[in-house]
Coordinates of N, CA and C and ligand atoms in Angstrom, one line a residue:
M148 N -4.2 -26.8 4.8 CA -3.1 -26.3 3.9 C -2.1 -27.4 3.9
R149 N -1.6 -27.6 2.8 CA -0.3 -28.4 2.7 C 0.9 -27.9 3.5
L150 N 1.7 -28.9 3.9 CA 2.8 -28.3 4.8 C 3.8 -27.3 4.0
D151 N 3.9 -27.9 2.7 CA 5.2 -26.9 2.1 C 4.5 -25.7 1.7
K152 N 3.1 -25.5 1.5 CA 2.5 -24.3 0.9 C 2.4 -23.3 2.3
F153 N 2.2 -24.0 3.6 CA 2.0 -23.3 4.7 C 3.5 -22.5 5.2
I154 N 4.5 -23.4 5.0 CA 5.9 -22.8 5.2 C 6.3 -21.7 4.1
G155 N 6.0 -21.8 2.9 CA 6.2 -20.9 1.8 C 5.5 -19.7 2.0
H156 N 4.1 -19.7 2.4 CA 3.4 -18.7 2.9 C 4.0 -17.8 3.8
A157 N 4.6 -18.3 4.9 CA 5.0 -17.8 6.1 C 6.3 -17.3 6.2
T158 N 7.2 -17.9 5.3 CA 8.7 -17.6 5.4 C 9.1 -17.2 4.0
D159 N 10.4 -16.9 3.7 CA 11.0 -16.5 2.3 C 11.5 -17.6 1.7
L160 N 11.3 -18.9 2.4 CA 11.9 -20.1 1.8 C 11.2 -20.5 0.4
T161 N 12.1 -21.0 -0.6 CA 11.6 -21.2 -1.9 C 11.0 -22.5 -1.7
R162 N 10.2 -23.1 -2.6 CA 9.7 -24.5 -2.7 C 10.6 -25.6 -2.6
S163 N 11.8 -25.4 -3.5 CA 12.8 -26.4 -3.6 C 13.5 -26.4 -2.2
Q164 N 13.6 -25.2 -1.4 CA 14.3 -25.3 -0.1 C 13.7 -26.0 0.9
I165 N 12.2 -25.7 0.9 CA 11.4 -26.3 1.8 C 11.3 -27.8 1.5
H166 N 11.3 -28.4 0.5 CA 11.4 -29.7 0.1 C 12.7 -30.3 0.5
Q167 N 13.8 -29.5 0.3 CA 15.1 -30.2 0.8 C 14.9 -30.3 2.3
L168 N 14.4 -29.4 3.1 CA 14.6 -29.3 4.3 C 13.6 -30.4 4.9
I169 N 12.7 -30.9 4.4 CA 11.7 -31.7 4.7 C 12.6 -33.2 4.6
R170 N 13.2 -33.2 3.4 CA 14.0 -34.5 3.0 C 14.9 -34.7 4.3
Q171 N 15.7 -33.4 4.6 CA 16.6 -33.6 5.7 C 16.2 -33.8 7.0
G172 N 15.0 -33.8 7.1 CA 14.4 -34.1 8.5 C 14.4 -32.9 9.3
A173 N 14.5 -31.6 8.7 CA 14.6 -30.5 9.5 C 13.2 -29.9 9.7
V174 N 12.1 -30.6 9.3 CA 10.8 -30.0 9.6 C 10.0 -31.0 10.3
A175 N 9.3 -30.3 11.4 CA 8.6 -30.9 12.4 C 7.1 -30.6 12.5
I176 N 6.2 -31.5 12.7 CA 4.8 -30.9 13.1 C 4.5 -31.5 14.4
N177 N 4.2 -30.7 15.0 CA 3.7 -31.1 16.6 C 5.1 -32.1 17.2
H178 N 6.3 -31.6 16.9 CA 7.6 -32.2 17.4 C 7.8 -33.7 16.7
E179 N 7.1 -34.1 15.8 CA 7.4 -35.2 14.9 C 7.9 -34.8 13.7
T180 N 9.0 -35.5 13.3 CA 9.8 -35.1 12.0 C 8.5 -35.3 11.0
A181 N 8.5 -34.3 10.0 CA 7.5 -34.5 8.8 C 8.3 -34.9 7.6
R182 N 7.6 -35.8 7.0 CA 8.2 -36.7 6.0 C 7.8 -36.2 4.6
K183 N 6.5 -35.8 4.6 CA 5.8 -35.7 3.3 C 5.4 -34.1 3.0
A184 N 5.9 -33.4 2.1 CA 5.6 -31.9 1.5 C 4.1 -31.7 1.6
A185 N 3.3 -32.9 1.3 CA 1.8 -32.9 1.0 C 1.0 -32.9 2.0
Q186 N 1.9 -33.2 3.4 CA 0.9 -33.4 4.5 C 0.3 -32.1 4.9
H187 N -1.1 -32.5 5.4 CA -2.1 -31.5 5.6 C -1.8 -30.9 7.2
I188 N -1.9 -29.6 7.2 CA -1.6 -28.9 8.5 C -3.0 -28.3 9.0
H189 N -3.3 -28.5 10.2 CA -4.5 -28.0 10.9 C -4.1 -26.7 11.7
T190 N -5.1 -25.9 11.9 CA -5.0 -24.5 12.5 C -4.1 -24.7 13.8
D191 N -4.3 -25.7 14.7 CA -3.6 -25.8 15.8 C -2.4 -26.5 15.8
D192 N -1.8 -26.9 14.7 CA -0.6 -27.6 14.6 C 0.6 -26.7 14.7
V193 N 1.7 -27.1 15.4 CA 2.9 -26.3 15.6 C 4.0 -27.0 14.7
V194 N 4.3 -25.9 13.7 CA 5.3 -26.4 12.6 C 6.6 -25.8 12.8
T195 N 7.7 -26.6 12.9 CA 9.1 -26.0 13.1 C 9.9 -26.3 12.0
V196 N 10.8 -25.4 11.8 CA 11.9 -25.6 10.8 C 13.3 -25.4 11.5
N197 N 14.0 -26.3 11.6 CA 15.3 -26.4 12.3 C 15.0 -25.8 13.8
S198 N 13.9 -26.5 14.3 CA 13.4 -26.2 15.8 C 12.9 -24.8 16.0
E199 N 12.8 -23.9 15.0 CA 12.1 -22.7 15.1 C 10.7 -22.8 14.7
V200 N 9.9 -22.2 15.6 CA 8.5 -22.3 15.1 C 8.1 -21.4 14.0
V201 N 7.4 -21.8 13.1 CA 7.0 -21.0 11.9 C 5.4 -20.4 12.2
Q202 N 5.5 -19.1 12.5 CA 4.3 -18.4 12.7 C 3.4 -18.4 11.7
P203 N 2.1 -18.8 11.8 CA 1.2 -18.7 10.5 C 1.0 -17.3 10.2
L204 N 1.1 -16.8 9.0 CA 1.1 -15.5 8.5 C -0.6 -15.1 8.3
G205 N -0.9 -14.3 9.1 CA -2.5 -13.7 8.9 C -2.4 -12.9 8.0
V206 N -3.6 -12.2 7.8 CA -3.8 -11.1 6.7 C -3.0 -10.0 7.3
R207 N -2.3 -9.3 6.4 CA -1.3 -8.2 7.0 C -2.0 -6.9 6.3
Y208 N -1.8 -5.8 7.2 CA -2.3 -4.4 6.7 C -1.2 -3.5 7.5
F209 N -0.6 -2.8 6.4 CA 0.6 -1.6 6.9 C 0.3 -0.5 6.2
M210 N 0.8 0.7 7.1 CA 0.9 2.0 6.6 C 2.4 2.3 6.6
L211 N 2.7 2.8 5.4 CA 4.2 3.3 5.2 C 4.4 4.8 4.7
N212 N 5.3 5.5 5.4 CA 5.5 6.8 5.1 C 6.5 6.7 3.9
K213 N 5.9 6.8 2.7 CA 7.0 6.7 1.5 C 7.7 8.0 1.2
P214 N 9.2 7.8 1.2 CA 10.0 8.8 0.8 C 10.0 9.0 -0.8
T215 N 10.6 9.9 -1.3 CA 10.7 10.3 -2.8 C 11.7 9.2 -3.1
G216 N 11.7 9.0 -4.5 CA 12.7 8.0 -5.0 C 12.3 6.4 -5.1
Y217 N 11.2 6.3 -4.4 CA 10.8 4.9 -4.3 C 9.4 4.6 -5.2
V218 N 9.4 3.6 -6.0 CA 8.1 3.4 -6.9 C 7.2 2.4 -6.2
C219 N 6.0 2.8 -6.4 CA 4.9 1.9 -5.8 C 4.5 0.7 -6.8
A220 N 5.6 -0.1 -6.8 CA 5.3 -1.4 -7.8 C 5.8 -2.6 -7.1
N221 N 5.5 -3.8 -7.4 CA 6.0 -5.0 -6.7 C 7.4 -5.3 -7.2
H222 N 7.8 -4.8 -8.5 CA 9.2 -5.0 -9.1 C 9.4 -3.7 -10.0
D223 N 10.6 -3.5 -10.1 CA 11.0 -2.4 -10.9 C 12.6 -2.5 -11.1
G224 N 13.0 -2.5 -12.5 CA 14.2 -2.6 -13.0 C 15.0 -1.6 -12.6
E225 N 14.6 -0.3 -12.6 CA 15.5 0.8 -12.3 C 15.5 1.5 -11.0
H226 N 14.3 1.4 -10.1 CA 14.3 2.2 -9.0 C 14.0 1.2 -7.7
P227 N 14.3 1.6 -6.5 CA 13.8 0.8 -5.4 C 12.3 0.8 -5.3
T228 N 11.7 -0.1 -4.8 CA 10.1 -0.1 -4.4 C 10.0 0.1 -3.2
V229 N 8.7 0.3 -3.0 CA 8.3 0.6 -1.6 C 8.4 -0.7 -0.8
L230 N 8.3 -1.8 -1.3 CA 8.2 -3.3 -0.6 C 9.7 -3.2 -0.1
D231 N 10.7 -2.8 -0.9 CA 12.3 -2.8 -0.3 C 12.3 -2.2 1.2
L232 N 11.4 -1.3 1.6 CA 11.3 -0.7 2.8 C 10.8 -1.4 4.0
L233 N 10.3 -2.5 3.5 CA 9.6 -3.5 4.4 C 10.3 -4.6 4.9
N234 N 10.5 -4.8 6.1 CA 11.1 -6.2 6.5 C 10.2 -7.1 7.0
E235 N 9.7 -7.9 6.2 CA 8.6 -8.8 6.3 C 8.8 -10.0 5.3
P236 N 8.3 -11.2 5.9 CA 8.4 -12.3 4.9 C 7.3 -12.2 3.8
N237 N 7.5 -13.0 2.7 CA 6.7 -13.1 1.6 C 6.1 -11.8 1.2
K238 N 7.0 -10.9 0.9 CA 6.4 -9.5 0.4 C 5.8 -9.6 -0.8
S239 N 6.1 -10.5 -1.6 CA 5.4 -10.6 -3.1 C 3.8 -10.8 -2.8
N240 N 3.4 -11.2 -1.6 CA 2.0 -11.3 -1.5 C 1.3 -10.1 -1.2
L241 N 2.2 -8.9 -1.0 CA 1.4 -7.6 -0.7 C 1.2 -6.9 -1.8
Q242 N -0.2 -6.1 -1.7 CA -0.5 -5.4 -2.7 C -0.5 -4.0 -2.2
I243 N -0.2 -3.1 -3.2 CA -0.1 -1.6 -2.7 C -1.3 -1.1 -3.1
V244 N -2.0 -0.4 -2.2 CA -3.3 0.1 -2.1 C -3.4 1.5 -2.7
G245 N -3.5 1.7 -4.0 CA -3.5 3.1 -4.5 C -2.1 3.7 -4.6
R246 N -1.5 3.9 -5.8 CA -0.2 4.1 -5.9 C 0.1 5.6 -6.0
L247 N 1.4 5.9 -5.7 CA 1.9 7.4 -5.6 C 2.9 7.6 -6.6
D248 N 3.3 8.5 -7.1 CA 4.2 8.6 -8.0 C 5.5 8.6 -7.4
I249 N 6.6 8.4 -8.0 CA 7.9 8.3 -7.6 C 8.3 9.4 -6.6
D250 N 7.8 10.6 -7.1 CA 8.5 11.8 -6.4 C 7.3 12.3 -5.3
T251 N 6.2 11.4 -5.1 CA 5.3 11.8 -4.2 C 5.4 11.1 -2.9
T252 N 5.3 11.8 -1.7 CA 5.8 11.1 -0.4 C 4.4 10.9 0.4
G253 N 4.6 10.3 1.5 CA 3.3 10.1 2.4 C 2.7 8.7 2.5
L254 N 1.7 8.8 2.8 CA 0.8 7.7 3.1 C 0.5 6.5 2.0
V255 N 1.1 5.4 2.2 CA 0.8 4.3 1.2 C 0.5 2.9 2.2
L256 N -0.8 2.6 1.8 CA -1.2 1.5 2.4 C -0.8 0.0 1.7
L257 N -0.7 -0.9 2.5 CA -0.1 -2.2 1.7 C -0.9 -3.4 2.5
T258 N -1.4 -4.4 1.8 CA -2.1 -5.5 2.5 C -2.0 -6.7 1.5
D259 N -2.2 -7.8 2.0 CA -2.5 -9.1 1.3 C -3.8 -9.3 1.2
D260 N -4.9 -8.6 1.7 CA -6.2 -8.7 1.7 C -6.8 -8.0 0.3
G261 N -7.0 -8.9 -0.7 CA -7.4 -8.3 -1.9 C -8.8 -7.6 -1.8
Q262 N -9.7 -8.1 -1.0 CA -11.1 -7.5 -0.9 C -10.9 -6.0 -0.2
W263 N -10.1 -5.9 0.7 CA -10.0 -4.8 1.4 C -9.3 -3.8 0.6
N264 N -8.5 -4.1 -0.3 CA -7.7 -3.2 -1.2 C -8.8 -2.7 -2.3
H265 N -9.7 -3.5 -2.8 CA -10.5 -3.4 -3.4 C -11.6 -2.2 -3.0
Q266 N -11.9 -2.5 -1.6 CA -12.8 -1.7 -0.8 C -12.4 -0.2 -0.8
V267 N -11.0 -0.1 -0.6 CA -10.4 1.4 -0.5 C -10.2 2.0 -1.8
T268 N -10.1 1.0 -2.9 CA -9.8 1.6 -4.1 C -10.8 1.8 -5.1
S269 N -11.9 1.2 -4.8 CA -13.2 1.0 -5.6 C -13.8 2.6 -5.8
P270 N -13.9 2.7 -7.3 CA -14.5 4.2 -7.5 C -15.9 4.4 -7.0
R271 N -16.4 3.3 -6.8 CA -17.9 3.3 -6.3 C -18.0 3.7 -4.8
R272 N -16.9 3.5 -4.1 CA -17.0 4.0 -2.7 C -16.4 5.3 -2.4
E273 N -15.7 5.9 -3.3 CA -15.2 7.2 -3.3 C -14.4 7.4 -2.2
C274 N -13.5 6.6 -1.6 CA -12.8 6.9 -0.5 C -12.0 8.2 -0.7
S275 N -12.1 9.1 0.2 CA -11.4 10.5 0.1 C -9.9 10.2 0.4
K276 N -9.2 11.1 -0.2 CA -7.8 11.1 0.0 C -7.2 12.4 0.2
I277 N -6.6 12.8 1.0 CA -6.2 14.1 1.5 C -4.6 14.4 1.2
Y278 N -4.3 15.5 0.3 CA -2.7 15.6 0.0 C -2.4 16.9 0.4
R279 N -1.3 17.3 0.8 CA -0.6 18.5 1.0 C 0.0 18.8 -0.3
V280 N -0.3 19.9 -1.0 CA 0.3 20.2 -2.2 C 1.2 21.5 -2.1
T281 N 2.2 21.4 -2.8 CA 3.2 22.8 -2.8 C 3.3 23.2 -4.4
T282 N 2.9 24.4 -4.7 CA 2.9 24.6 -6.1 C 4.1 25.6 -6.5
A283 N 4.3 25.6 -7.7 CA 5.4 26.6 -8.3 C 5.1 28.0 -8.2
N284 N 3.8 28.4 -8.6 CA 3.2 29.5 -8.6 C 2.2 29.9 -7.5
A285 N 1.9 31.1 -7.1 CA 0.9 31.4 -6.2 C -0.5 30.6 -6.6
I286 N -1.3 30.2 -5.6 CA -2.5 29.4 -6.1 C -3.5 30.6 -6.3
D287 N -4.2 30.6 -7.5 CA -5.1 31.6 -7.8 C -6.4 31.5 -7.1
A288 N -6.9 32.7 -6.8 CA -8.2 32.7 -6.0 C -9.4 31.8 -6.6
H289 N -9.5 31.6 -7.9 CA -10.4 30.8 -8.6 C -10.1 29.3 -8.5
T290 N -9.0 28.9 -8.1 CA -8.7 27.5 -8.2 C -9.5 26.6 -7.5
A291 N -9.9 27.1 -6.3 CA -10.8 26.2 -5.4 C -12.1 26.0 -6.0
D292 N -12.6 27.0 -6.7 CA -13.9 26.9 -7.3 C -13.7 26.1 -8.4
Q293 N -12.7 26.3 -9.3 CA -12.6 25.2 -10.5 C -12.4 23.9 -9.9
F294 N -11.8 23.7 -8.9 CA -11.8 22.2 -8.4 C -12.9 21.6 -8.1
S295 N -13.8 22.6 -7.5 CA -15.0 22.1 -6.6 C -16.1 21.8 -7.8
K296 N -15.8 22.5 -8.8 CA -17.0 22.2 -10.1 C -16.4 21.1 -10.9
G297 N -15.1 20.8 -10.9 CA -14.8 19.5 -11.8 C -14.1 20.1 -13.0
L298 N -12.9 19.5 -13.5 CA -12.1 20.1 -14.7 C -12.1 18.9 -15.6
L299 N -12.0 19.4 -17.0 CA -11.9 18.3 -17.8 C -10.4 18.3 -18.0
L300 N -9.7 17.0 -17.6 CA -8.2 16.9 -17.8 C -7.9 16.5 -19.2
H301 N -6.7 16.7 -19.6 CA -6.2 16.5 -20.8 C -6.4 15.0 -21.3
G302 N -7.0 14.5 -22.3 CA -7.1 13.1 -22.5 C -8.4 12.5 -21.9
E303 N -9.1 13.1 -21.0 CA -10.2 12.4 -20.6 C -11.5 12.9 -21.1
K304 N -12.5 11.9 -20.9 CA -13.8 12.2 -21.6 C -14.7 12.8 -20.4
K305 N -14.6 12.5 -19.2 CA -15.5 12.9 -18.2 C -14.7 14.0 -17.2
P306 N -15.3 15.1 -16.8 CA -14.6 16.1 -15.8 C -14.1 15.3 -14.4
T307 N -13.2 15.8 -13.9 CA -12.9 15.3 -12.6 C -14.1 15.6 -11.6
Q308 N -14.1 14.6 -10.4 CA -15.1 14.8 -9.6 C -14.9 16.1 -8.6
P309 N -15.9 16.5 -8.0 CA -15.6 17.8 -7.1 C -14.6 17.5 -6.2
A310 N -13.7 18.3 -6.0 CA -12.6 18.3 -5.1 C -12.5 19.5 -4.1
E311 N -12.1 19.4 -2.9 CA -12.0 20.5 -2.0 C -10.6 21.0 -1.8
L312 N -10.3 22.3 -2.2 CA -9.2 23.1 -1.9 C -9.2 23.9 -0.7
Q313 N -8.3 23.6 0.1 CA -8.1 24.6 1.4 C -6.7 25.1 1.4
L314 N -6.7 26.4 1.2 CA -5.4 27.1 1.0 C -4.7 27.2 2.4
L315 N -3.3 26.9 2.3 CA -2.6 26.9 3.7 C -1.7 28.2 3.6
T316 N -1.0 28.2 2.4 CA -0.3 29.5 2.2 C -0.4 30.0 0.8
S317 N 0.3 31.1 0.3 CA 0.1 31.6 -1.0 C 0.5 30.2 -2.0
H318 N 1.4 29.3 -1.8 CA 1.9 28.3 -2.6 C 1.6 26.9 -2.1
S319 N 0.8 26.8 -1.1 CA 0.4 25.4 -0.7 C -1.1 25.2 -0.2
A320 N -1.6 24.0 -0.2 CA -2.9 23.8 0.1 C -3.0 22.3 0.4
L321 N -4.2 22.1 1.0 CA -4.8 20.8 1.2 C -5.6 20.4 0.4
L322 N -5.5 19.4 -0.7 CA -6.5 19.1 -1.4 C -7.1 17.7 -1.1
T323 N -8.5 17.5 -1.1 CA -9.1 16.4 -0.9 C -9.7 16.0 -2.2
I324 N -9.4 14.6 -2.7 CA -10.1 14.2 -4.0 C -10.7 12.8 -3.6
H325 N -11.6 12.5 -4.5 CA -12.4 11.3 -4.2 C -12.2 10.2 -5.4
E326 N -11.4 10.3 -6.1 CA -11.0 9.4 -7.3 C -9.4 9.4 -7.2
G327 N -8.9 8.6 -8.3 CA -7.4 8.4 -8.5 C -7.1 8.2 -9.9
K328 N -7.3 9.2 -10.6 CA -6.7 9.2 -12.0 C -5.2 9.3 -12.1
Y329 N -4.6 8.8 -13.1 CA -3.1 9.0 -13.4 C -2.7 10.4 -13.2
H330 N -1.8 10.5 -12.3 CA -1.1 11.9 -12.0 C -2.2 13.0 -11.8
Q331 N -3.2 12.4 -11.1 CA -4.5 13.4 -11.0 C -4.1 14.8 -10.6
I332 N -3.6 15.0 -9.4 CA -3.3 16.3 -8.8 C -2.4 17.2 -9.7
K333 N -1.4 16.3 -10.2 CA -0.4 17.3 -11.1 C -1.1 17.8 -12.4
R334 N -2.1 16.9 -12.8 CA -2.6 17.2 -13.9 C -3.7 18.3 -13.5
M335 N -4.4 18.3 -12.6 CA -5.4 19.3 -12.2 C -4.7 20.7 -12.1
F336 N -3.4 20.6 -11.3 CA -2.9 22.0 -11.2 C -2.5 22.5 -12.6
A337 N -1.9 21.6 -13.5 CA -1.3 21.9 -14.9 C -2.8 22.6 -15.7
A338 N -3.7 22.0 -15.5 CA -5.0 22.5 -16.0 C -5.4 24.0 -15.6
V339 N -5.1 24.3 -14.5 CA -5.3 25.8 -14.2 C -3.9 26.6 -14.2
G340 N -3.0 26.1 -14.9 CA -1.9 26.9 -15.2 C -0.8 27.0 -14.1
N341 N -0.9 26.0 -13.2 CA 0.0 25.9 -12.1 C 1.0 24.7 -12.2
Q342 N 1.9 24.5 -11.3 CA 2.6 23.3 -11.3 C 2.8 22.7 -10.0
V343 N 2.7 21.5 -9.7 CA 3.0 20.9 -8.4 C 4.5 20.7 -8.3
V344 N 4.9 21.2 -7.2 CA 6.5 20.9 -6.9 C 6.7 20.0 -5.8
A345 N 5.8 19.7 -5.0 CA 5.8 18.7 -4.1 C 4.3 18.2 -3.6
L346 N 4.2 17.1 -3.5 CA 3.1 16.3 -3.2 C 3.2 15.4 -2.0
H347 N 2.3 15.3 -0.9 CA 2.3 14.6 0.1 C 1.1 14.0 0.6
R348 N 0.7 12.7 0.5 CA -0.5 12.2 0.9 C -0.6 12.0 2.5
E349 N -1.7 12.6 3.1 CA -1.6 12.6 4.5 C -2.7 11.7 5.0
R350 N -3.7 11.4 4.2 CA -4.8 10.8 4.6 C -5.6 10.0 3.5
I351 N -5.9 8.5 3.9 CA -7.0 7.9 3.1 C -8.3 7.4 3.8
G352 N -9.5 7.9 3.4 CA -10.6 7.8 4.3 C -10.2 8.3 5.5
E353 N -10.6 7.3 6.6 CA -10.3 7.9 8.1 C -8.9 7.4 8.5
I354 N -8.0 6.9 7.8 CA -6.8 6.5 8.1 C -5.7 7.8 7.7
L355 N -5.1 8.1 8.9 CA -4.2 9.3 8.8 C -2.8 8.6 8.9
L356 N -1.8 9.3 8.1 CA -0.6 9.2 8.3 C -0.1 9.3 9.7
D357 N 0.6 8.2 10.4 CA 1.1 8.4 11.7 C 2.1 9.5 11.8
A358 N 2.1 10.4 12.6 CA 3.1 11.5 12.8 C 4.5 11.0 13.1
D359 N 4.4 9.6 14.0 CA 5.8 9.2 14.4 C 6.5 8.6 13.4
L360 N 5.8 8.2 12.2 CA 6.5 7.5 11.2 C 7.5 8.4 10.4
Q361 N 8.7 8.2 10.5 CA 9.8 9.0 9.7 C 9.6 8.5 8.2
P362 N 10.1 9.3 7.2 CA 10.1 8.8 5.9 C 10.8 7.5 5.7
G363 N 10.3 6.6 5.1 CA 10.8 5.0 4.8 C 10.4 4.1 6.1
E364 N 9.6 4.6 7.2 CA 9.3 3.9 8.3 C 7.7 3.3 8.1
Y365 N 7.4 2.1 8.5 CA 6.0 1.8 8.5 C 5.7 1.1 9.8
R366 N 4.3 0.8 9.9 CA 3.7 0.1 11.1 C 2.5 -0.7 10.6
S367 N 1.9 -1.4 11.3 CA 0.8 -2.4 11.1 C -0.3 -1.4 11.4
L368 N -1.5 -1.6 10.6 CA -2.7 -0.9 10.9 C -3.2 -1.4 12.2
T369 N -4.0 -0.6 12.9 CA -4.7 -0.9 14.2 C -6.1 -1.6 13.6
A370 N -6.8 -2.3 14.6 CA -7.9 -2.9 14.2 C -8.9 -1.8 13.7
P371 N -9.2 -0.5 14.4 CA -10.2 0.5 14.0 C -9.6 0.9 12.6
E372 N -8.5 1.2 12.4 CA -8.1 1.6 11.1 C -8.6 0.6 9.9
I373 N -8.3 -0.6 10.2 CA -8.8 -1.6 9.2 C -10.2 -1.6 9.0
A374 N -11.0 -1.4 10.2 CA -12.3 -1.7 10.1 C -13.0 -0.3 9.4
S375 N -12.2 0.8 9.5 CA -12.9 2.0 9.2 C -13.0 2.2 7.6
V376 N -12.7 1.2 6.8 CA -12.8 1.3 5.4 C -14.0 0.8 5.0
Ligands
URA113 N1 -1.8 12.7 -8.1 C1 -0.6 12.8 -8.6 O1 -0.5 13.6 -9.2 N2 0.4 12.1 -8.1 C2 0.2 11.2 -7.2 O2 1.4 10.6 -6.8 C3 -0.9 11.1 -6.5 C4 -2.0 11.9 -7.0

């Protein structure tokens, strides 16, 4: 990889800042001052900027406990984004794996591994997602049956795939779905005459939201979590 690309990938420095630092002699490769932005870097080379080692950025995988009020987008003119909660370099490389609405809380996965993102979100793999749902009205005794059979949502041509509803209280339940249509859970409850007042994602596939993460906190995924997909 080119020297300027390597530094750009691993830090928040812009291309022009990197070029300027190279011109100033602030960048070194294996303790030798680097002179050319296009110089090739090998995997065992040690690159420093102002004597600080630049750690090569591997592929990253994070779980975040999303609070309300944050949007799952890389940029938004109006609201803070989930990326604002991460203290990481080069956040623009990160992809949000399956989005949540602004008022939904809980598990959000982020990665710069596009293939992994695709594996989690691909409809063909049917990766299950578990949500804790709180509703405005008591959940009707027939709702679990209706969800397990599939419902035709407003504006859709095909019914929803079978989903499993497990009642927790009169107004709350765990709902497992195997797809991710726009506002799916809110629309499913609307279709049976109820309304979602709070929605929290607890699990994606085998990856469970870490109970130690407070709203707004995040951590790297473990190797088994990454491999579970
Ligand atoms: N279904 C919804 O309606 N909203 C979400 O954020 C996720 C699933």
